[in-house]
């Protein structure tokens, strides 16, 4: 996710039952999940006004119409209690591209939705449960906006709510199209104990069409699914790509090298795994993985 408030589509999610930095895993509360070069999501632009025979003074964004007597004609149940929004959180804190996606809502509702999205982004690393509460509040107010559903899915993923995350991300994809967050969806399948489905997503036309870091992240998740099934040699093969170049540095390279090292060790190729843990440590400029510690474990050298 971008700090400005948009949702990243690069994938790279990891489940909370694996080691930090491994093939597919990190604690739900500290899951990296998405890089910071996010792109804003697109939205469904449908006008909600005058739908279903409602009067013309029905407001966009789901506000209930009022009859001549002033009584509401909207018989939907009241919204559940929403988490508090700090006074210093403003709609203008949200990425402009995402704010444009909220133009189909009435002004007041759009502002509240935007503020909830800002809070979801701010809290997703440190308090994913509260981030999810804000994302759910935004979804309740603006469930027909694709980027809102995507944010709800990402937040649910970070909170370890795999089924909810998968449902929301599927909905967002139906609304906006594209293959966004396919790796995260595959990782949700792993979280639900369905590694075979994660592998199927990797084999899909959309999965094979991914390029760059998105393709790498999906490979990492699929390799993790192979390891879930005890298919360690297949996991190694899954990660064998031209991107396995030890001169590369950065987050994507470090994660790929780490996953490859983990798969090699699981397949009984410990010496090769040690080499790639050291490569991962060299590539990991921001200290996102515990590659150095894993290498030290393999060598018995605590001072490594």
PDB file of C-alpha atoms in Angstrom:
ATOM      1  CA  UNK A   1       0.000   0.000   0.000  1.00  0.00           C
ATOM      2  CA  UNK A   2       1.095   3.507  -0.648  1.00  0.00           C
ATOM      3  CA  UNK A   3       1.414   5.693   2.418  1.00  0.00           C
ATOM      4  CA  UNK A   4      -0.808   8.228   0.692  1.00  0.00           C
ATOM      5  CA  UNK A   5      -3.685   5.809   0.901  1.00  0.00           C
ATOM      6  CA  UNK A   6      -3.945   3.809  -2.315  1.00  0.00           C
ATOM      7  CA  UNK A   7      -3.849   0.072  -2.576  1.00  0.00           C
ATOM      8  CA  UNK A   8      -0.835  -1.596  -4.124  1.00  0.00           C
ATOM      9  CA  UNK A   9      -1.449  -4.288  -6.722  1.00  0.00           C
ATOM     10  CA  UNK A  10       1.954  -5.896  -6.707  1.00  0.00           C
ATOM     11  CA  UNK A  11       0.983  -8.906  -4.614  1.00  0.00           C
ATOM     12  CA  UNK A  12       3.548 -10.516  -2.409  1.00  0.00           C
ATOM     13  CA  UNK A  13       1.417 -11.589   0.501  1.00  0.00           C
ATOM     14  CA  UNK A  14       2.700 -14.094   3.041  1.00  0.00           C
ATOM     15  CA  UNK A  15       0.878 -16.216   5.548  1.00  0.00           C
ATOM     16  CA  UNK A  16       1.452 -16.099   9.269  1.00  0.00           C
ATOM     17  CA  UNK A  17       2.391 -19.751   9.832  1.00  0.00           C
ATOM     18  CA  UNK A  18       5.786 -19.530   8.141  1.00  0.00           C
ATOM     19  CA  UNK A  19       9.083 -17.927   9.071  1.00  0.00           C
ATOM     20  CA  UNK A  20       9.554 -14.236   8.516  1.00  0.00           C
ATOM     21  CA  UNK A  21      10.718 -13.828   4.956  1.00  0.00           C
ATOM     22  CA  UNK A  22      10.167 -17.443   3.916  1.00  0.00           C
ATOM     23  CA  UNK A  23       8.304 -18.910   0.992  1.00  0.00           C
ATOM     24  CA  UNK A  24       4.959 -17.402   1.715  1.00  0.00           C
ATOM     25  CA  UNK A  25       5.231 -16.461   5.372  1.00  0.00           C
ATOM     26  CA  UNK A  26       5.429 -13.823   8.063  1.00  0.00           C
ATOM     27  CA  UNK A  27       3.389 -12.899  11.127  1.00  0.00           C
ATOM     28  CA  UNK A  28       0.038 -11.391  10.188  1.00  0.00           C
ATOM     29  CA  UNK A  29       0.827  -8.270  12.200  1.00  0.00           C
ATOM     30  CA  UNK A  30       4.147  -7.624  10.498  1.00  0.00           C
ATOM     31  CA  UNK A  31       3.405  -8.959   7.020  1.00  0.00           C
ATOM     32  CA  UNK A  32       5.024  -6.841   4.345  1.00  0.00           C
ATOM     33  CA  UNK A  33       2.458  -7.821   1.765  1.00  0.00           C
ATOM     34  CA  UNK A  34       2.765  -4.927  -0.666  1.00  0.00           C
ATOM     35  CA  UNK A  35       5.488  -2.585  -1.837  1.00  0.00           C
ATOM     36  CA  UNK A  36       5.174   1.153  -1.466  1.00  0.00           C
ATOM     37  CA  UNK A  37       4.990   1.997  -5.169  1.00  0.00           C
ATOM     38  CA  UNK A  38       1.275   1.377  -5.248  1.00  0.00           C
ATOM     39  CA  UNK A  39      -1.129   2.231  -7.973  1.00  0.00           C
ATOM     40  CA  UNK A  40      -4.560   3.552  -7.238  1.00  0.00           C
ATOM     41  CA  UNK A  41      -7.485   1.244  -7.921  1.00  0.00           C
ATOM     42  CA  UNK A  42     -10.255   1.821 -10.406  1.00  0.00           C
ATOM     43  CA  UNK A  43     -13.867   1.928  -9.358  1.00  0.00           C
ATOM     44  CA  UNK A  44     -17.325   1.079 -10.558  1.00  0.00           C
ATOM     45  CA  UNK A  45     -18.817   4.386 -11.672  1.00  0.00           C
ATOM     46  CA  UNK A  46     -22.465   3.375 -11.515  1.00  0.00           C
ATOM     47  CA  UNK A  47     -24.841   6.136 -10.452  1.00  0.00           C
ATOM     48  CA  UNK A  48     -26.958   4.950  -7.547  1.00  0.00           C
ATOM     49  CA  UNK A  49     -29.531   7.686  -7.889  1.00  0.00           C
ATOM     50  CA  UNK A  50     -33.132   6.973  -8.881  1.00  0.00           C
ATOM     51  CA  UNK A  51     -32.558   3.203  -8.777  1.00  0.00           C
ATOM     52  CA  UNK A  52     -35.395   0.800  -8.036  1.00  0.00           C
ATOM     53  CA  UNK A  53     -38.141   3.400  -8.389  1.00  0.00           C
ATOM     54  CA  UNK A  54     -36.658   5.741  -5.777  1.00  0.00           C
ATOM     55  CA  UNK A  55     -37.546   9.410  -6.095  1.00  0.00           C
ATOM     56  CA  UNK A  56     -35.235  11.777  -7.933  1.00  0.00           C
ATOM     57  CA  UNK A  57     -34.063  13.422  -4.719  1.00  0.00           C
ATOM     58  CA  UNK A  58     -32.394  10.173  -3.643  1.00  0.00           C
ATOM     59  CA  UNK A  59     -28.737  11.000  -3.075  1.00  0.00           C
ATOM     60  CA  UNK A  60     -25.836   9.183  -4.629  1.00  0.00           C
ATOM     61  CA  UNK A  61     -23.740   6.961  -2.416  1.00  0.00           C
ATOM     62  CA  UNK A  62     -26.665   5.082  -0.940  1.00  0.00           C
ATOM     63  CA  UNK A  63     -28.283   7.890   1.061  1.00  0.00           C
ATOM     64  CA  UNK A  64     -31.950   7.134   1.606  1.00  0.00           C
ATOM     65  CA  UNK A  65     -34.635   9.073  -0.227  1.00  0.00           C
ATOM     66  CA  UNK A  66     -37.206  10.957   1.766  1.00  0.00           C
ATOM     67  CA  UNK A  67     -40.868  11.199   0.996  1.00  0.00           C
ATOM     68  CA  UNK A  68     -42.988  14.306   1.267  1.00  0.00           C
ATOM     69  CA  UNK A  69     -43.597  13.691   4.970  1.00  0.00           C
ATOM     70  CA  UNK A  70     -39.862  13.690   5.667  1.00  0.00           C
ATOM     71  CA  UNK A  71     -39.769  10.020   6.606  1.00  0.00           C
ATOM     72  CA  UNK A  72     -37.050   7.900   5.113  1.00  0.00           C
ATOM     73  CA  UNK A  73     -38.033   5.413   2.423  1.00  0.00           C
ATOM     74  CA  UNK A  74     -34.829   3.433   2.916  1.00  0.00           C
ATOM     75  CA  UNK A  75     -35.705   0.349   4.945  1.00  0.00           C
ATOM     76  CA  UNK A  76     -32.166  -0.985   5.209  1.00  0.00           C
ATOM     77  CA  UNK A  77     -30.939  -1.692   8.725  1.00  0.00           C
ATOM     78  CA  UNK A  78     -28.725   0.963  10.296  1.00  0.00           C
ATOM     79  CA  UNK A  79     -25.018   0.687   9.702  1.00  0.00           C
ATOM     80  CA  UNK A  80     -23.069  -1.105  12.414  1.00  0.00           C
ATOM     81  CA  UNK A  81     -21.072   1.058  14.768  1.00  0.00           C
ATOM     82  CA  UNK A  82     -17.986   2.412  13.043  1.00  0.00           C
ATOM     83  CA  UNK A  83     -14.540   2.986  14.556  1.00  0.00           C
ATOM     84  CA  UNK A  84     -13.749   6.543  15.532  1.00  0.00           C
ATOM     85  CA  UNK A  85     -12.059   8.825  13.042  1.00  0.00           C
ATOM     86  CA  UNK A  86      -9.406  11.110  14.561  1.00  0.00           C
ATOM     87  CA  UNK A  87      -9.961  14.796  13.858  1.00  0.00           C
ATOM     88  CA  UNK A  88      -6.581  15.128  12.167  1.00  0.00           C
ATOM     89  CA  UNK A  89      -7.471  12.535   9.497  1.00  0.00           C
ATOM     90  CA  UNK A  90      -8.683  14.297   6.375  1.00  0.00           C
ATOM     91  CA  UNK A  91     -10.086  13.033   3.092  1.00  0.00           C
ATOM     92  CA  UNK A  92      -7.322  14.963   1.331  1.00  0.00           C
ATOM     93  CA  UNK A  93      -4.799  12.567   2.914  1.00  0.00           C
ATOM     94  CA  UNK A  94      -6.019   9.902   0.500  1.00  0.00           C
ATOM     95  CA  UNK A  95      -4.280   9.373  -2.823  1.00  0.00           C
ATOM     96  CA  UNK A  96      -5.933  11.635  -5.433  1.00  0.00           C
ATOM     97  CA  UNK A  97      -6.490   8.721  -7.819  1.00  0.00           C
ATOM     98  CA  UNK A  98      -8.488   6.894  -5.162  1.00  0.00           C
ATOM     99  CA  UNK A  99     -10.412  10.032  -4.222  1.00  0.00           C
ATOM    100  CA  UNK A 100     -11.525  10.313  -7.837  1.00  0.00           C
ATOM    101  CA  UNK A 101     -12.937   6.802  -7.545  1.00  0.00           C
ATOM    102  CA  UNK A 102     -15.260   8.085  -4.817  1.00  0.00           C
ATOM    103  CA  UNK A 103     -16.899  10.756  -6.983  1.00  0.00           C
ATOM    104  CA  UNK A 104     -19.988   8.583  -7.439  1.00  0.00           C
ATOM    105  CA  UNK A 105     -20.778   9.084  -3.748  1.00  0.00           C
ATOM    106  CA  UNK A 106     -22.387  12.156  -2.256  1.00  0.00           C
ATOM    107  CA  UNK A 107     -19.881  14.614  -0.819  1.00  0.00           C
ATOM    108  CA  UNK A 108     -20.377  13.844   2.873  1.00  0.00           C
ATOM    109  CA  UNK A 109     -20.298  10.096   2.416  1.00  0.00           C
ATOM    110  CA  UNK A 110     -17.265  10.304   0.129  1.00  0.00           C
ATOM    111  CA  UNK A 111     -15.378  12.262   2.769  1.00  0.00           C
ATOM    112  CA  UNK A 112     -16.147   9.715   5.479  1.00  0.00           C
ATOM    113  CA  UNK A 113     -15.231   6.788   3.232  1.00  0.00           C
ATOM    114  CA  UNK A 114     -11.968   8.486   2.314  1.00  0.00           C
ATOM    115  CA  UNK A 115     -11.067   9.040   5.968  1.00  0.00           C
ATOM    116  CA  UNK A 116     -11.772   5.384   6.788  1.00  0.00           C
ATOM    117  CA  UNK A 117      -9.540   4.328   3.895  1.00  0.00           C
ATOM    118  CA  UNK A 118      -6.759   6.579   5.157  1.00  0.00           C
ATOM    119  CA  UNK A 119      -7.009   4.970   8.596  1.00  0.00           C
ATOM    120  CA  UNK A 120      -6.974   1.474   7.105  1.00  0.00           C
ATOM    121  CA  UNK A 121      -3.719   2.262   5.320  1.00  0.00           C
ATOM    122  CA  UNK A 122      -2.134   3.895   8.361  1.00  0.00           C
ATOM    123  CA  UNK A 123      -2.961   1.026  10.687  1.00  0.00           C
ATOM    124  CA  UNK A 124      -2.486  -1.994   8.449  1.00  0.00           C
ATOM    125  CA  UNK A 125       1.025  -2.828   9.667  1.00  0.00           C
ATOM    126  CA  UNK A 126       0.692  -1.985  13.362  1.00  0.00           C
ATOM    127  CA  UNK A 127      -2.962  -2.796  14.105  1.00  0.00           C
ATOM    128  CA  UNK A 128      -4.434  -4.875  11.267  1.00  0.00           C
ATOM    129  CA  UNK A 129      -7.579  -5.642  13.247  1.00  0.00           C
ATOM    130  CA  UNK A 130      -8.473  -1.976  13.598  1.00  0.00           C
ATOM    131  CA  UNK A 131      -7.426  -1.359  10.001  1.00  0.00           C
ATOM    132  CA  UNK A 132      -9.942  -4.009   8.973  1.00  0.00           C
ATOM    133  CA  UNK A 133     -12.645  -2.338  11.066  1.00  0.00           C
ATOM    134  CA  UNK A 134     -12.080   0.911   9.155  1.00  0.00           C
ATOM    135  CA  UNK A 135     -12.043  -0.926   5.820  1.00  0.00           C
ATOM    136  CA  UNK A 136     -15.310  -2.653   6.706  1.00  0.00           C
ATOM    137  CA  UNK A 137     -16.854   0.722   7.582  1.00  0.00           C
ATOM    138  CA  UNK A 138     -15.794   2.054   4.176  1.00  0.00           C
ATOM    139  CA  UNK A 139     -17.215  -1.041   2.493  1.00  0.00           C
ATOM    140  CA  UNK A 140     -20.524  -0.650   4.313  1.00  0.00           C
ATOM    141  CA  UNK A 141     -20.798   2.899   2.986  1.00  0.00           C
ATOM    142  CA  UNK A 142     -19.407   2.342  -0.506  1.00  0.00           C
ATOM    143  CA  UNK A 143     -19.567  -1.339  -1.371  1.00  0.00           C
ATOM    144  CA  UNK A 144     -19.964  -0.654  -5.101  1.00  0.00           C
ATOM    145  CA  UNK A 145     -16.553   0.995  -5.409  1.00  0.00           C
ATOM    146  CA  UNK A 146     -13.855  -1.443  -6.533  1.00  0.00           C
ATOM    147  CA  UNK A 147     -10.976   0.188  -4.661  1.00  0.00           C
ATOM    148  CA  UNK A 148     -13.000   0.089  -1.437  1.00  0.00           C
ATOM    149  CA  UNK A 149     -13.573  -3.642  -1.830  1.00  0.00           C
ATOM    150  CA  UNK A 150      -9.904  -4.122  -2.668  1.00  0.00           C
ATOM    151  CA  UNK A 151      -8.874  -2.225   0.465  1.00  0.00           C
ATOM    152  CA  UNK A 152     -11.222  -4.400   2.505  1.00  0.00           C
ATOM    153  CA  UNK A 153      -9.613  -7.478   0.983  1.00  0.00           C
ATOM    154  CA  UNK A 154      -6.076  -6.303   1.657  1.00  0.00           C
ATOM    155  CA  UNK A 155      -6.971  -5.365   5.231  1.00  0.00           C
ATOM    156  CA  UNK A 156      -8.652  -8.713   5.847  1.00  0.00           C
ATOM    157  CA  UNK A 157      -5.567 -10.460   4.479  1.00  0.00           C
ATOM    158  CA  UNK A 158      -3.277  -8.625   6.876  1.00  0.00           C
ATOM    159  CA  UNK A 159      -5.636  -9.490   9.725  1.00  0.00           C
ATOM    160  CA  UNK A 160      -5.523 -13.182   8.800  1.00  0.00           C
ATOM    161  CA  UNK A 161      -9.158 -13.303   7.689  1.00  0.00           C
ATOM    162  CA  UNK A 162      -8.426 -15.411   4.624  1.00  0.00           C
ATOM    163  CA  UNK A 163     -11.990 -16.190   3.494  1.00  0.00           C
ATOM    164  CA  UNK A 164     -13.106 -12.579   3.799  1.00  0.00           C
ATOM    165  CA  UNK A 165      -9.991 -11.372   2.011  1.00  0.00           C
ATOM    166  CA  UNK A 166     -10.502 -13.785  -0.860  1.00  0.00           C
ATOM    167  CA  UNK A 167     -14.158 -12.830  -1.239  1.00  0.00           C
ATOM    168  CA  UNK A 168     -13.402  -9.103  -1.264  1.00  0.00           C
ATOM    169  CA  UNK A 169     -10.529  -9.391  -3.720  1.00  0.00           C
ATOM    170  CA  UNK A 170     -12.606 -11.516  -6.072  1.00  0.00           C
ATOM    171  CA  UNK A 171     -15.349  -8.904  -5.951  1.00  0.00           C
ATOM    172  CA  UNK A 172     -12.884  -6.103  -6.646  1.00  0.00           C
ATOM    173  CA  UNK A 173     -11.508  -7.966  -9.650  1.00  0.00           C
ATOM    174  CA  UNK A 174     -14.994  -8.494 -11.073  1.00  0.00           C
ATOM    175  CA  UNK A 175     -15.621  -4.763 -10.765  1.00  0.00           C
ATOM    176  CA  UNK A 176     -12.342  -3.475 -12.160  1.00  0.00           C
ATOM    177  CA  UNK A 177     -10.974  -6.330 -14.270  1.00  0.00           C
ATOM    178  CA  UNK A 178      -7.321  -7.260 -14.539  1.00  0.00           C
ATOM    179  CA  UNK A 179      -5.224  -9.690 -12.558  1.00  0.00           C
ATOM    180  CA  UNK A 180      -4.548  -7.481  -9.557  1.00  0.00           C
ATOM    181  CA  UNK A 181      -3.388  -9.116  -6.337  1.00  0.00           C
ATOM    182  CA  UNK A 182      -3.438 -12.630  -7.782  1.00  0.00           C
ATOM    183  CA  UNK A 183      -0.532 -13.620  -5.525  1.00  0.00           C
ATOM    184  CA  UNK A 184      -2.449 -12.451  -2.457  1.00  0.00           C
ATOM    185  CA  UNK A 185      -5.483 -14.443  -3.525  1.00  0.00           C
ATOM    186  CA  UNK A 186      -3.312 -17.512  -3.976  1.00  0.00           C
ATOM    187  CA  UNK A 187      -1.847 -17.005  -0.517  1.00  0.00           C
ATOM    188  CA  UNK A 188      -5.363 -16.773   0.914  1.00  0.00           C
ATOM    189  CA  UNK A 189      -6.047 -20.185  -0.590  1.00  0.00           C
ATOM    190  CA  UNK A 190      -2.989 -21.454   1.291  1.00  0.00           C
ATOM    191  CA  UNK A 191      -4.285 -19.872   4.471  1.00  0.00           C
ATOM    192  CA  UNK A 192      -7.565 -21.712   3.993  1.00  0.00           C
ATOM    193  CA  UNK A 193      -5.691 -25.012   3.680  1.00  0.00           C
ATOM    194  CA  UNK A 194      -6.159 -25.252  -0.083  1.00  0.00           C
ATOM    195  CA  UNK A 195      -2.637 -25.205  -1.550  1.00  0.00           C
ATOM    196  CA  UNK A 196      -3.840 -27.001  -4.680  1.00  0.00           C
ATOM    197  CA  UNK A 197      -6.004 -23.996  -5.538  1.00  0.00           C
ATOM    198  CA  UNK A 198      -3.036 -21.683  -5.040  1.00  0.00           C
ATOM    199  CA  UNK A 199      -1.105 -23.780  -7.559  1.00  0.00           C
ATOM    200  CA  UNK A 200      -4.030 -23.612  -9.972  1.00  0.00           C
ATOM    201  CA  UNK A 201      -3.980 -19.809  -9.815  1.00  0.00           C
ATOM    202  CA  UNK A 202      -0.292 -19.909 -10.666  1.00  0.00           C
ATOM    203  CA  UNK A 203      -1.078 -22.045 -13.713  1.00  0.00           C
ATOM    204  CA  UNK A 204      -3.956 -19.856 -14.864  1.00  0.00           C
ATOM    205  CA  UNK A 205      -3.735 -17.695 -17.972  1.00  0.00           C
ATOM    206  CA  UNK A 206      -3.723 -14.609 -15.775  1.00  0.00           C
ATOM    207  CA  UNK A 207      -0.941 -16.007 -13.638  1.00  0.00           C
ATOM    208  CA  UNK A 208       1.213 -16.878 -16.623  1.00  0.00           C
ATOM    209  CA  UNK A 209       0.652 -13.396 -18.054  1.00  0.00           C
ATOM    210  CA  UNK A 210       2.171 -11.638 -15.028  1.00  0.00           C
ATOM    211  CA  UNK A 211       5.581 -10.044 -15.412  1.00  0.00           C
ATOM    212  CA  UNK A 212       8.200  -8.496 -13.167  1.00  0.00           C
ATOM    213  CA  UNK A 213       7.706  -8.372  -9.400  1.00  0.00           C
ATOM    214  CA  UNK A 214       4.079  -9.518  -9.694  1.00  0.00           C
ATOM    215  CA  UNK A 215       5.213 -12.721 -11.366  1.00  0.00           C
ATOM    216  CA  UNK A 216       7.936 -13.183  -8.743  1.00  0.00           C
ATOM    217  CA  UNK A 217       5.483 -12.805  -5.877  1.00  0.00           C
ATOM    218  CA  UNK A 218       3.144 -15.368  -7.407  1.00  0.00           C
ATOM    219  CA  UNK A 219       6.039 -17.790  -7.879  1.00  0.00           C
ATOM    220  CA  UNK A 220       6.939 -17.391  -4.203  1.00  0.00           C
ATOM    221  CA  UNK A 221       3.391 -18.179  -3.107  1.00  0.00           C
ATOM    222  CA  UNK A 222       3.062 -21.155  -5.468  1.00  0.00           C
ATOM    223  CA  UNK A 223       6.386 -22.511  -4.210  1.00  0.00           C
ATOM    224  CA  UNK A 224       5.038 -22.158  -0.685  1.00  0.00           C
ATOM    225  CA  UNK A 225       1.962 -24.136  -1.709  1.00  0.00           C
ATOM    226  CA  UNK A 226       4.229 -26.859  -3.109  1.00  0.00           C
ATOM    227  CA  UNK A 227       6.031 -26.984   0.224  1.00  0.00           C
ATOM    228  CA  UNK A 228       2.704 -27.204   2.044  1.00  0.00           C
ATOM    229  CA  UNK A 229       2.160 -30.400   0.068  1.00  0.00           C
ATOM    230  CA  UNK A 230       5.661 -31.702   0.768  1.00  0.00           C
ATOM    231  CA  UNK A 231       6.668 -31.197  -2.864  1.00  0.00           C
ATOM    232  CA  UNK A 232      10.045 -29.660  -2.100  1.00  0.00           C
ATOM    233  CA  UNK A 233      11.772 -30.445  -5.387  1.00  0.00           C
ATOM    234  CA  UNK A 234       8.861 -28.922  -7.306  1.00  0.00           C
ATOM    235  CA  UNK A 235       9.088 -25.843  -5.102  1.00  0.00           C
ATOM    236  CA  UNK A 236      12.730 -25.448  -6.096  1.00  0.00           C
ATOM    237  CA  UNK A 237      11.875 -25.746  -9.780  1.00  0.00           C
ATOM    238  CA  UNK A 238       9.026 -23.230  -9.430  1.00  0.00           C
ATOM    239  CA  UNK A 239      11.490 -20.593  -8.252  1.00  0.00           C
ATOM    240  CA  UNK A 240      14.153 -21.235 -10.870  1.00  0.00           C
ATOM    241  CA  UNK A 241      13.978 -18.169 -13.093  1.00  0.00           C
ATOM    242  CA  UNK A 242      16.355 -15.758 -14.751  1.00  0.00           C
ATOM    243  CA  UNK A 243      15.701 -13.397 -11.838  1.00  0.00           C
ATOM    244  CA  UNK A 244      17.832 -15.686  -9.645  1.00  0.00           C
ATOM    245  CA  UNK A 245      20.826 -13.452 -10.255  1.00  0.00           C
ATOM    246  CA  UNK A 246      22.957 -12.962  -7.111  1.00  0.00           C
ATOM    247  CA  UNK A 247      24.088  -9.497  -8.232  1.00  0.00           C
ATOM    248  CA  UNK A 248      20.523  -8.193  -7.838  1.00  0.00           C
ATOM    249  CA  UNK A 249      19.549  -6.239  -4.745  1.00  0.00           C
ATOM    250  CA  UNK A 250      16.337  -4.910  -3.272  1.00  0.00           C
ATOM    251  CA  UNK A 251      13.210  -6.260  -1.665  1.00  0.00           C
ATOM    252  CA  UNK A 252      11.935  -8.402  -4.537  1.00  0.00           C
ATOM    253  CA  UNK A 253      15.339 -10.003  -5.090  1.00  0.00           C
ATOM    254  CA  UNK A 254      15.856 -10.658  -1.381  1.00  0.00           C
ATOM    255  CA  UNK A 255      12.456 -12.322  -1.056  1.00  0.00           C
ATOM    256  CA  UNK A 256      13.016 -14.492  -4.110  1.00  0.00           C
ATOM    257  CA  UNK A 257      16.502 -15.550  -2.965  1.00  0.00           C
ATOM    258  CA  UNK A 258      15.191 -16.302   0.525  1.00  0.00           C
ATOM    259  CA  UNK A 259      12.313 -18.398  -0.803  1.00  0.00           C
ATOM    260  CA  UNK A 260      14.688 -20.300  -3.075  1.00  0.00           C
ATOM    261  CA  UNK A 261      17.097 -20.932  -0.195  1.00  0.00           C
ATOM    262  CA  UNK A 262      14.242 -22.152   2.000  1.00  0.00           C
ATOM    263  CA  UNK A 263      13.053 -24.563  -0.693  1.00  0.00           C
ATOM    264  CA  UNK A 264      16.594 -25.858  -1.279  1.00  0.00           C
ATOM    265  CA  UNK A 265      17.069 -26.605   2.419  1.00  0.00           C
ATOM    266  CA  UNK A 266      13.680 -28.334   2.577  1.00  0.00           C
ATOM    267  CA  UNK A 267      14.721 -30.440  -0.424  1.00  0.00           C
ATOM    268  CA  UNK A 268      17.880 -31.533   1.407  1.00  0.00           C
ATOM    269  CA  UNK A 269      20.248 -29.298  -0.603  1.00  0.00           C
ATOM    270  CA  UNK A 270      21.600 -27.501   2.449  1.00  0.00           C
ATOM    271  CA  UNK A 271      24.888 -26.224   1.013  1.00  0.00           C
ATOM    272  CA  UNK A 272      23.103 -24.587  -1.902  1.00  0.00           C
ATOM    273  CA  UNK A 273      20.479 -23.232   0.479  1.00  0.00           C
ATOM    274  CA  UNK A 274      23.201 -21.619   2.603  1.00  0.00           C
ATOM    275  CA  UNK A 275      24.623 -19.904  -0.476  1.00  0.00           C
ATOM    276  CA  UNK A 276      21.243 -18.428  -1.344  1.00  0.00           C
ATOM    277  CA  UNK A 277      20.510 -17.337   2.214  1.00  0.00           C
ATOM    278  CA  UNK A 278      23.787 -15.395   2.046  1.00  0.00           C
ATOM    279  CA  UNK A 279      22.726 -13.980  -1.335  1.00  0.00           C
ATOM    280  CA  UNK A 280      19.408 -12.981   0.206  1.00  0.00           C
ATOM    281  CA  UNK A 281      21.169 -11.262   3.104  1.00  0.00           C
ATOM    282  CA  UNK A 282      23.322  -9.293   0.653  1.00  0.00           C
ATOM    283  CA  UNK A 283      20.307  -8.280  -1.406  1.00  0.00           C
ATOM    284  CA  UNK A 284      18.186  -7.350   1.620  1.00  0.00           C
ATOM    285  CA  UNK A 285      19.133  -3.682   1.927  1.00  0.00           C
ATOM    286  CA  UNK A 286      16.225  -2.860   4.245  1.00  0.00           C
ATOM    287  CA  UNK A 287      16.479  -5.843   6.596  1.00  0.00           C
ATOM    288  CA  UNK A 288      13.092  -7.272   5.672  1.00  0.00           C
ATOM    289  CA  UNK A 289      14.094 -10.927   6.041  1.00  0.00           C
ATOM    290  CA  UNK A 290      15.989 -12.936   8.634  1.00  0.00           C
ATOM    291  CA  UNK A 291      18.347 -14.349   5.997  1.00  0.00           C
ATOM    292  CA  UNK A 292      21.456 -13.727   8.092  1.00  0.00           C
ATOM    293  CA  UNK A 293      19.959 -15.585  11.043  1.00  0.00           C
ATOM    294  CA  UNK A 294      18.962 -18.518   8.841  1.00  0.00           C
ATOM    295  CA  UNK A 295      22.482 -18.711   7.425  1.00  0.00           C
ATOM    296  CA  UNK A 296      23.905 -18.627  10.940  1.00  0.00           C
ATOM    297  CA  UNK A 297      21.604 -21.479  11.960  1.00  0.00           C
ATOM    298  CA  UNK A 298      22.895 -23.599   9.091  1.00  0.00           C
ATOM    299  CA  UNK A 299      26.564 -22.924   9.832  1.00  0.00           C
ATOM    300  CA  UNK A 300      26.335 -22.835  13.607  1.00  0.00           C
ATOM    301  CA  UNK A 301      28.098 -19.464  13.476  1.00  0.00           C
ATOM    302  CA  UNK A 302      26.109 -17.132  15.718  1.00  0.00           C
ATOM    303  CA  UNK A 303      28.443 -14.255  14.829  1.00  0.00           C
ATOM    304  CA  UNK A 304      27.811 -14.557  11.099  1.00  0.00           C
TER     305      UNK A 304
END
